[in-house]
Coordinates of C-alpha atoms in Angstrom, one line a residue:
M4 CA 285.4 85.0 147.9
I5 CA 284.2 84.6 151.5
T6 CA 286.1 86.7 153.9
V7 CA 285.9 87.3 157.7
E8 CA 284.3 90.6 156.9
T9 CA 281.6 88.9 154.9
V10 CA 280.7 86.5 157.6
E11 CA 280.7 89.3 160.2
Q12 CA 277.9 90.9 158.2
C13 CA 275.7 88.3 159.9
N14 CA 276.2 90.3 163.2
D15 CA 274.0 93.0 161.7
F16 CA 271.1 90.7 162.1
K17 CA 269.5 91.1 165.5
R18 CA 268.9 87.7 166.9
N19 CA 265.3 88.5 167.9
N20 CA 264.5 89.5 164.3
L21 CA 265.9 86.5 162.5
H22 CA 262.6 84.7 162.9
D23 CA 260.3 87.7 162.3
T24 CA 258.0 85.7 160.1
I25 CA 257.3 83.4 163.0
N26 CA 257.2 86.0 165.8
D27 CA 254.8 88.4 164.0
E28 CA 251.4 87.1 165.2
E29 CA 249.5 89.6 163.1
S30 CA 251.3 88.3 160.0
K31 CA 250.4 84.8 161.0
Q32 CA 246.7 85.6 161.1
S33 CA 246.6 87.6 157.9
K34 CA 248.7 85.3 155.7
K35 CA 247.4 82.0 154.4
K36 CA 249.3 79.0 155.5
F37 CA 251.2 77.2 152.8
K38 CA 250.9 73.4 152.6
G39 CA 252.8 71.0 150.3
Q40 CA 253.8 72.4 146.9
N41 CA 253.5 76.1 146.0
H42 CA 251.7 75.5 142.7
N43 CA 251.4 79.2 141.7
R44 CA 255.1 80.0 142.4
R45 CA 256.2 79.7 138.7
N46 CA 254.1 82.7 137.6
K47 CA 255.3 84.8 140.4
M48 CA 259.0 83.9 140.1
F49 CA 259.4 83.6 136.4
K50 CA 257.5 86.7 135.5
A51 CA 260.2 88.9 137.0
R52 CA 262.9 86.8 135.3
K53 CA 261.3 87.0 131.9
Q54 CA 260.9 90.8 132.2
R55 CA 264.6 91.1 133.0
E56 CA 265.5 88.9 130.0
M57 CA 263.3 91.0 127.7
N58 CA 265.1 94.2 128.7
Q59 CA 268.6 92.7 128.2
M60 CA 270.8 92.9 125.1
K61 CA 270.9 89.5 123.4
M62 CA 274.6 89.1 123.0
C63 CA 276.3 86.4 120.9
K64 CA 278.0 84.1 123.3
Q65 CA 280.5 82.8 120.7
Y66 CA 281.6 86.4 119.9
C67 CA 281.9 87.3 123.6
R68 CA 284.0 84.2 124.1
E69 CA 286.2 84.1 121.0
G70 CA 285.9 87.5 119.4
T71 CA 284.6 85.8 116.2
C72 CA 281.2 84.4 115.1
T73 CA 280.5 81.5 112.7
Y74 CA 277.5 83.4 111.3
G75 CA 279.2 86.8 110.9
S76 CA 276.8 89.6 109.9
N77 CA 273.9 87.0 109.6
C78 CA 274.0 86.3 113.4
T79 CA 270.7 87.1 115.1
F80 CA 272.5 88.2 118.3
S81 CA 274.4 91.4 119.0
H82 CA 278.1 91.8 118.4
D83 CA 278.3 95.4 119.8
L84 CA 280.7 94.9 122.7
D85 CA 281.1 98.7 123.3
K86 CA 277.4 99.2 123.8
F87 CA 277.2 96.1 126.1
I88 CA 280.1 97.3 128.2
E89 CA 278.7 100.8 128.5
T90 CA 275.0 100.0 129.2
E91 CA 274.6 96.3 130.2
R92 CA 277.7 94.9 131.8
K93 CA 277.4 94.7 135.6
P94 CA 280.2 94.9 138.1
D95 CA 282.0 91.6 138.9
I96 CA 280.7 89.6 141.8
A97 CA 284.1 88.4 142.9
D98 CA 287.8 88.6 141.8
Q99 CA 288.2 85.0 140.7
C100 CA 286.2 83.0 138.1
Y101 CA 285.9 79.4 139.3
N102 CA 285.8 78.0 135.8
Y103 CA 288.9 79.8 134.6
A104 CA 290.8 79.0 137.8
T105 CA 289.9 75.3 137.5
F106 CA 289.9 74.6 133.8
G107 CA 292.0 77.4 132.3
K108 CA 289.2 78.9 130.3
C109 CA 285.7 80.4 130.8
N110 CA 283.1 79.8 128.1
Y111 CA 281.3 83.0 128.8
G112 CA 284.1 85.5 128.2
L113 CA 282.8 89.1 128.5
L114 CA 279.4 87.8 129.8
C115 CA 281.0 86.2 132.8
R116 CA 280.1 87.8 136.1
F117 CA 283.6 87.1 137.4
G118 CA 285.2 88.1 134.1
N119 CA 288.0 90.5 135.1
S120 CA 290.1 87.5 136.2
H121 CA 290.3 86.3 132.6
L122 CA 289.7 89.4 130.4
K123 CA 292.5 91.3 128.8
D124 CA 291.8 95.0 128.3
G125 CA 288.3 94.3 129.6
R126 CA 287.1 92.4 126.6
I127 CA 289.6 89.7 125.3
N128 CA 289.0 86.3 126.8
L129 CA 292.2 84.7 128.0
I130 CA 292.9 81.0 127.9
D131 CA 295.4 79.1 130.2
N132 CA 296.5 76.4 127.8
D133 CA 298.4 74.4 130.4
K134 CA 295.3 74.0 132.6
C135 CA 293.1 73.3 129.5
V136 CA 295.3 70.3 128.6
Q137 CA 295.1 68.9 132.2
S138 CA 291.4 69.4 132.7
N139 CA 288.5 69.9 130.3
I140 CA 285.1 71.3 131.5
E141 CA 283.3 69.7 128.6
S142 CA 284.5 66.2 129.5
N143 CA 283.4 66.3 133.1
S144 CA 279.7 65.6 132.3
R145 CA 278.2 63.1 129.9
N146 CA 274.8 62.4 128.3
Q147 CA 274.5 65.7 126.5
I148 CA 272.2 65.5 123.5
S149 CA 273.8 66.4 120.2
K150 CA 272.2 68.8 117.7
E151 CA 271.8 66.0 115.2
I152 CA 269.9 63.7 117.6
Q153 CA 267.8 66.6 118.9
M154 CA 266.7 67.5 115.4
S155 CA 265.9 63.9 114.4
L156 CA 263.7 63.6 117.5
R157 CA 261.9 66.9 116.8
K158 CA 261.3 65.9 113.2
K159 CA 260.3 62.4 114.3
Q160 CA 263.1 60.9 112.2
Y161 CA 264.9 58.9 114.9
D162 CA 265.0 55.1 114.1
F163 CA 262.9 53.4 116.8
K164 CA 262.8 50.1 114.8
R165 CA 263.7 47.9 117.8
A166 CA 261.1 49.5 120.2
N167 CA 258.4 49.6 117.5
T168 CA 258.9 45.8 116.8
I169 CA 258.2 45.1 120.5
S170 CA 255.2 47.4 120.6
D171 CA 253.7 45.8 117.5
L172 CA 254.2 42.4 119.1
I173 CA 252.3 43.4 122.2
H174 CA 249.5 45.1 120.2
S175 CA 249.1 42.0 117.9
N176 CA 248.1 39.9 121.0
K177 CA 250.6 37.3 119.9
L178 CA 252.7 37.8 123.0
S179 CA 252.1 35.7 126.1
I180 CA 253.2 37.7 129.1
E181 CA 253.2 34.5 131.2
D182 CA 255.6 32.8 128.8
A183 CA 257.8 36.0 128.6
K184 CA 258.2 36.0 132.3
K185 CA 259.9 32.7 132.2
E186 CA 262.4 33.7 129.6
G187 CA 265.6 35.7 130.1
R188 CA 266.1 39.0 128.3
S189 CA 266.8 38.9 124.6
V190 CA 269.3 41.8 124.9
P191 CA 272.2 40.7 127.2
L192 CA 273.1 43.0 130.1
K193 CA 276.1 45.3 129.6
K194 CA 277.2 44.5 133.1
K195 CA 275.7 43.0 136.2
L196 CA 275.1 45.3 139.1
N197 CA 275.3 44.7 142.8
F198 CA 273.0 47.0 144.8
D199 CA 273.4 45.3 148.2
N200 CA 274.3 47.5 151.1
K201 CA 274.9 50.5 148.9
L202 CA 274.0 54.0 150.0
Y203 CA 271.5 55.2 147.4
L204 CA 270.7 58.9 147.0
A205 CA 267.1 59.2 145.9
P206 CA 266.1 60.9 142.6
L207 CA 264.9 64.3 143.9
T208 CA 262.9 66.5 141.6
T209 CA 264.4 70.1 141.4
V210 CA 266.8 69.7 144.3
G211 CA 268.5 66.5 143.1
N212 CA 270.5 68.3 140.5
L213 CA 274.0 67.5 139.3
P214 CA 275.9 69.9 141.6
F215 CA 274.0 68.5 144.6
R216 CA 274.7 64.9 143.6
R217 CA 278.4 65.8 143.4
I218 CA 278.3 67.0 147.0
C219 CA 276.6 63.8 148.1
K220 CA 279.2 61.7 146.2
E221 CA 282.0 63.4 148.1
F222 CA 280.3 62.6 151.4
G223 CA 280.0 58.9 150.5
A224 CA 276.9 58.2 148.5
D225 CA 277.4 55.1 146.4
I226 CA 274.5 55.2 144.0
T227 CA 273.1 58.4 142.4
C228 CA 270.1 58.9 140.1
G229 CA 269.0 61.8 137.9
E230 CA 265.9 63.8 138.6
M231 CA 262.6 62.4 137.2
A232 CA 262.4 63.0 133.4
L233 CA 259.2 62.9 131.4
C234 CA 259.2 60.5 128.5
Q235 CA 257.2 62.7 126.2
S236 CA 259.6 65.6 126.7
I237 CA 262.7 63.3 126.1
L238 CA 261.2 62.1 122.8
E239 CA 260.5 65.7 121.8
G240 CA 264.2 66.5 122.3
S241 CA 263.5 69.0 125.0
Q242 CA 266.8 70.6 126.1
S243 CA 265.7 71.1 129.7
E244 CA 264.5 67.5 130.0
W245 CA 267.7 66.0 128.5
A246 CA 269.7 68.1 131.1
L247 CA 268.1 65.9 133.7
L248 CA 269.9 62.9 132.2
R249 CA 273.4 64.4 132.5
R250 CA 276.0 62.5 134.5
H251 CA 279.1 63.8 136.1
H252 CA 282.3 61.7 135.7
T253 CA 282.5 61.2 139.5
E254 CA 279.1 59.4 139.5
D255 CA 280.4 55.9 139.1
F256 CA 277.1 54.1 139.8
F257 CA 274.5 56.2 138.1
G258 CA 270.9 55.7 136.8
V259 CA 268.2 57.9 135.2
Q260 CA 264.6 58.0 136.3
I261 CA 261.9 58.2 133.7
C262 CA 258.1 58.7 134.0
G263 CA 255.6 57.5 131.5
A264 CA 252.4 55.6 131.1
S265 CA 252.5 53.6 127.8
P266 CA 254.7 50.6 126.8
Q267 CA 255.4 52.1 123.4
Q268 CA 256.6 55.4 124.8
L269 CA 258.7 53.9 127.6
S270 CA 260.3 51.3 125.3
R271 CA 261.3 54.1 122.9
V272 CA 262.9 56.1 125.7
A273 CA 264.7 53.0 126.9
Q274 CA 266.1 52.4 123.5
L275 CA 267.1 56.0 123.1
I276 CA 268.8 56.2 126.5
T277 CA 270.6 52.9 125.8
E278 CA 271.9 54.1 122.4
Q279 CA 272.7 57.8 123.3
C280 CA 273.5 57.8 127.0
D281 CA 276.0 56.3 129.5
V282 CA 273.9 55.0 132.4
D283 CA 274.1 51.9 134.7
F284 CA 270.4 51.4 135.1
I285 CA 267.0 52.9 134.2
D286 CA 264.6 53.6 137.0
L287 CA 260.8 53.5 136.3
N288 CA 258.9 56.0 138.4
M289 CA 255.9 54.3 140.0
G290 CA 255.6 56.6 143.0
C291 CA 255.1 60.2 141.7
P292 CA 252.0 61.6 143.6
I293 CA 251.5 64.7 141.5
D294 CA 247.9 64.9 140.2
L295 CA 249.0 65.8 136.6
I296 CA 251.1 62.7 136.4
Y297 CA 248.7 60.4 138.1
R298 CA 245.7 61.4 135.9
K299 CA 247.8 60.3 132.8
G300 CA 248.2 56.9 134.3
A301 CA 251.9 57.4 135.1
G302 CA 253.7 57.6 138.4
S303 CA 251.9 56.0 141.3
A304 CA 248.9 55.2 139.0
L305 CA 251.0 52.3 137.5
M306 CA 250.6 50.5 140.8
E307 CA 246.9 50.0 139.9
R308 CA 247.6 48.9 136.3
K309 CA 249.3 45.5 136.7
K310 CA 248.7 44.3 133.1
K311 CA 250.1 47.5 131.7
L312 CA 253.1 47.3 134.1
D313 CA 253.9 43.8 132.8
E314 CA 253.8 45.1 129.2
I315 CA 256.1 48.0 130.2
I316 CA 258.6 45.7 131.9
Y317 CA 258.7 43.4 128.9
S318 CA 259.0 46.3 126.4
M319 CA 261.8 48.2 128.2
T320 CA 263.9 45.2 129.1
S321 CA 263.7 43.9 125.5
V322 CA 265.5 47.0 124.1
A323 CA 267.8 48.1 127.0
D324 CA 271.1 46.5 127.9
V325 CA 271.0 47.9 131.4
P326 CA 268.8 46.7 134.3
L327 CA 265.4 48.2 134.9
T328 CA 264.6 49.3 138.5
L329 CA 261.2 50.2 140.0
K330 CA 260.5 52.8 142.6
M331 CA 257.0 52.7 144.2
R332 CA 255.0 53.7 147.2
T333 CA 253.0 51.5 149.6
G334 CA 249.9 52.3 147.5
V335 CA 247.6 55.1 146.3
Y336 CA 245.3 55.4 149.3
Q337 CA 246.3 55.9 152.9
N338 CA 244.6 52.8 154.4
R339 CA 244.9 50.4 151.5
N340 CA 248.4 49.1 150.9
I341 CA 248.9 47.4 147.6
A342 CA 252.7 47.3 147.1
H343 CA 252.9 43.7 148.2
S344 CA 250.4 42.8 145.5
V345 CA 252.5 44.7 142.9
I346 CA 255.6 43.0 144.1
S347 CA 254.0 39.6 143.8
T348 CA 253.5 40.4 140.1
V349 CA 257.0 41.9 139.6
R350 CA 258.8 39.0 141.3
E351 CA 257.6 36.6 138.5
W352 CA 260.1 38.3 136.2
T353 CA 263.7 37.1 136.2
N354 CA 266.2 39.2 138.0
D355 CA 268.2 39.9 134.8
R356 CA 265.2 42.0 133.8
I357 CA 264.4 43.7 137.2
G358 CA 267.6 44.8 139.0
L359 CA 266.0 46.4 142.1
I360 CA 262.7 47.4 143.7
T361 CA 262.6 50.5 145.9
L362 CA 259.7 50.9 148.3
H363 CA 258.9 54.3 149.8
G364 CA 257.0 53.6 153.1
R365 CA 254.1 56.1 152.4
S366 CA 251.1 56.1 150.1
R367 CA 250.3 58.7 147.4
E368 CA 247.6 60.1 149.6
Q369 CA 249.8 60.5 152.6
R370 CA 252.6 62.4 150.9
Y371 CA 254.9 63.4 153.8
T372 CA 252.3 64.0 156.6
K373 CA 252.8 60.6 158.3
L374 CA 255.8 58.5 159.2
A375 CA 257.1 55.9 156.8
D376 CA 255.6 52.4 157.5
W377 CA 258.8 50.3 157.9
H378 CA 256.7 47.4 159.3
Y379 CA 254.9 47.1 156.0
I380 CA 258.2 47.4 154.1
N381 CA 259.4 44.3 156.1
E382 CA 256.2 42.5 155.0
C383 CA 257.0 43.2 151.4
V384 CA 260.6 42.0 151.9
N385 CA 259.1 38.7 153.1
E386 CA 256.7 38.6 150.3
L387 CA 259.5 39.0 147.8
N388 CA 261.8 36.5 149.4
N389 CA 259.3 33.7 149.9
A390 CA 258.3 33.2 146.3
S391 CA 260.6 34.3 143.5
I392 CA 261.2 32.8 140.1
D393 CA 265.0 32.9 140.8
S394 CA 266.9 31.3 143.6
K395 CA 268.2 34.8 144.3
P396 CA 265.2 37.1 144.7
I397 CA 265.1 40.7 143.4
P398 CA 266.8 43.0 145.9
L399 CA 264.5 45.5 147.7
F400 CA 265.5 48.8 149.1
G401 CA 263.4 50.8 151.7
S402 CA 263.0 54.5 151.9
G403 CA 261.6 57.0 154.4
D404 CA 262.6 59.0 157.5
V405 CA 266.2 58.0 157.7
M406 CA 268.2 61.0 159.1
S407 CA 270.9 59.4 161.3
H408 CA 273.3 56.5 161.3
E409 CA 271.3 55.0 164.2
E410 CA 268.1 55.0 162.2
Y411 CA 269.9 53.6 159.2
Y412 CA 271.3 50.5 160.9
E413 CA 268.1 49.9 162.9
R414 CA 266.0 50.0 159.8
M415 CA 268.4 47.7 157.9
E416 CA 268.3 45.1 160.7
S417 CA 264.6 45.2 161.5
S418 CA 263.2 45.3 158.0
G419 CA 265.5 42.9 156.2
V420 CA 266.0 45.2 153.2
N421 CA 269.0 45.0 150.9
G422 CA 269.7 48.7 151.3
I423 CA 268.1 52.1 152.0
M424 CA 267.4 55.0 149.6
I425 CA 267.9 58.3 151.3
A426 CA 266.0 61.4 150.3
R427 CA 265.1 64.3 152.6
G428 CA 267.7 63.2 155.1
A429 CA 270.4 63.9 152.5
L430 CA 268.8 67.3 151.6
I431 CA 268.8 68.4 155.3
K432 CA 272.3 67.0 156.1
P433 CA 274.3 65.7 153.0
W434 CA 277.1 64.6 155.4
L435 CA 274.6 61.9 156.5
F436 CA 276.4 59.4 154.2
T437 CA 279.7 60.0 156.0
E438 CA 278.0 59.5 159.4
I439 CA 276.5 56.2 158.2
K440 CA 279.8 54.8 156.8
E441 CA 281.8 55.9 159.8
R442 CA 279.0 55.1 162.4
R443 CA 279.4 58.5 164.1
T444 CA 277.4 61.7 164.7
W445 CA 279.1 64.7 163.1
D446 CA 278.7 68.0 165.0
I447 CA 279.5 70.0 161.9
S448 CA 280.3 73.7 162.4
A449 CA 278.7 76.6 160.7
S450 CA 281.9 77.4 158.8
E451 CA 282.0 73.8 157.5
R452 CA 278.4 74.2 156.3
M453 CA 279.4 77.5 154.7
D454 CA 282.2 75.7 152.8
I455 CA 279.6 73.1 151.5
L456 CA 277.5 75.9 150.1
K457 CA 280.5 77.5 148.5
K458 CA 281.4 74.2 146.8
F459 CA 277.8 73.9 145.6
V460 CA 277.9 77.4 144.1
N461 CA 281.2 76.6 142.3
Y462 CA 279.7 73.4 140.9
G463 CA 276.6 75.3 139.9
L464 CA 278.6 77.9 138.0
E465 CA 280.4 75.0 136.3
N466 CA 277.1 73.3 135.4
W467 CA 274.8 76.2 134.5
G468 CA 277.4 78.9 133.6
S469 CA 278.9 82.0 135.1
D470 CA 277.0 84.6 133.0
T471 CA 274.0 86.3 134.5
D472 CA 271.6 83.5 133.6
G473 CA 273.9 80.9 135.1
V474 CA 274.4 82.9 138.3
E475 CA 270.7 83.3 138.8
K476 CA 270.0 79.7 138.0
T477 CA 272.6 78.7 140.5
R478 CA 271.1 81.1 143.1
R479 CA 267.6 79.6 142.5
F480 CA 268.8 76.0 143.1
L481 CA 270.8 77.1 146.1
L482 CA 267.7 78.7 147.6
E483 CA 265.7 75.6 146.9
W484 CA 268.3 73.5 148.8
I485 CA 268.5 76.0 151.7
S486 CA 264.7 75.5 152.1
F487 CA 265.6 72.0 153.4
L488 CA 269.1 72.8 154.9
Y489 CA 267.7 75.2 157.5
R490 CA 265.8 72.3 159.2
Y491 CA 269.0 70.8 160.5
I492 CA 269.6 71.3 164.2
P493 CA 273.2 71.4 165.3
V494 CA 274.1 68.4 167.4
G495 CA 275.6 70.5 170.1
L496 CA 272.2 72.1 170.8
L497 CA 270.1 68.9 171.0
E498 CA 268.9 67.6 174.3
R499 CA 268.8 64.1 172.9
L500 CA 270.1 62.3 169.8
P501 CA 269.3 61.7 167.0
Q502 CA 267.2 64.5 165.4
R503 CA 264.0 63.0 163.9
I504 CA 262.9 64.1 160.5
N505 CA 259.3 64.8 161.5
E506 CA 260.1 66.9 164.6
R507 CA 259.8 70.6 164.1
P508 CA 262.3 72.3 166.5
P509 CA 261.4 75.3 168.7
R510 CA 263.0 78.7 167.9
Y511 CA 266.6 78.6 169.0
I512 CA 269.8 80.7 169.0
G513 CA 272.9 79.1 167.4
R514 CA 276.3 79.0 168.9
N515 CA 277.3 81.9 166.6
D516 CA 275.5 84.3 164.4
L517 CA 276.2 82.3 161.2
E518 CA 274.7 79.2 162.8
T519 CA 271.6 81.2 163.8
L520 CA 271.3 82.6 160.3
F521 CA 271.4 79.1 158.8
S522 CA 268.5 78.1 161.0
S523 CA 266.2 80.9 159.8
P524 CA 262.9 79.9 158.1
S525 CA 262.7 83.3 156.3
C526 CA 263.3 83.5 152.6
K527 CA 264.8 86.9 153.1
D528 CA 267.6 85.3 155.2
W529 CA 268.1 82.6 152.6
I530 CA 268.6 85.3 149.9
T531 CA 271.1 87.0 152.2
I532 CA 273.1 83.8 152.4
S533 CA 273.0 83.5 148.6
E534 CA 274.3 87.1 148.2
M535 CA 277.4 86.1 150.2
F536 CA 278.4 83.9 147.2
L537 CA 276.6 85.4 144.2
G538 CA 276.3 89.1 144.8
K539 CA 273.2 91.2 145.3
V540 CA 269.9 89.9 143.8
P541 CA 268.3 91.9 140.9
D542 CA 265.8 94.5 142.0
E543 CA 262.9 92.5 140.6
F544 CA 264.1 89.2 142.1
S545 CA 261.5 86.9 143.6
F546 CA 261.8 83.5 145.2
I547 CA 259.2 81.2 146.6
P548 CA 260.3 77.7 147.7
K549 CA 258.8 74.8 145.8
H550 CA 257.9 73.1 149.1
K551 CA 256.5 75.1 152.1
A552 CA 255.4 71.8 153.7
N553 CA 253.3 71.4 156.7
A554 CA 254.9 68.0 157.1
Y555 CA 258.3 69.7 157.8

């Protein structure tokens, strides 16, 4: 629980030391400058975590929660509560467990890091039946894979008859793509979607997790989309990949984004998602710039494979009962835009197959080092509108560099897009959606920003768990988000409005110590912020942000 005393701990930080990593010139010269993604961070971060997990007792979660175990003496996990309490159980982080206070029960029992609020005699897990009837933590999220489906995928026993029929038709060369483009879809749409003028939160790898999307929904985002999920891992029944498809019940306009290279693989995933998940649309990733994805012919590589793209569109829309949407870049290389050419191919399909095209105004080669090309986005809008097979053309959304309501409405008017997808702008200031809808600039206070982080932590503990693993996972994703949040400059400190996404601010002192702390680019200070909610980090803890970008 955040108290005045907790916040006042920020006063211990001397203002001239908050930015020590910037001020220390010797450190600047001796340390290599990070650019883009930190590719080697996984080994550094997860080595410490794995070492911690190896040294921990492997307790049975069911026994810690219910006092009984389905497997009895055959259980491979420990049931020795006395030893766990004596040697392993750490002091509680806070007095109240969010899950117990909200839902009337905590699924982690003795393992919960906030357990004293729902443990009788220090070990018996209590349940508030009245709250359990009113709210159920399990019903809040959907699209969780069942054990039966997971095993059938792993044993390659899932029935992909519909997808295989389409794949066989393509491989037999009996299918004329030109004729197929003139036909409507064979599987009717479950419901028609209207994307026009909706605020679309981009699918954001790592940081676009379910707790973050809930925050953005509360601030006014209309459309949300899950993080990019790899087709191969979905078909293998990977638990971590299926977690990317989860949907919170508050996400009323929700899609999943998948990444793959072959029509057969993508059609199987489309069938699987249609049959096992509750989604409103499926988004095909055609913009991922990562080398590993690109070399396999997926992501932005699909922009150069038009014939394969046509086969993918036909395959996926022949088995799915929800619209297919496409997210792409301007092209692969910096000075060679090809999105208009891809759009001229895509527009030949009827709009009951393609629900939306989203165009990010940068190429794969550019990444984030240049401003988004909204002039080119406007050219693509004209290309799409001038010649479409339907009287109503496929809607097109633009994306790139929108961080204020002024920029949003200026881009909407000048480019002619049907809407805008917001990515980094939402990471830096998730209240941007409120600013856009209310057409105002919000001078949000440091205490209000602290409340947002507290809410994210609570949602994280609900989503990932309140045991040690869940706490540390929540901490990790909180830190990943703070690596973007610190870039926000308080409105009251700006000489001119609005703040631009590509402008790196000079060092500054906030209006109070907490605001100054929030502006720190130092990982140590981010960890300090996380400790205000999640307690002290383990001794072996290590965090390296996924993006230490020179593009800011």
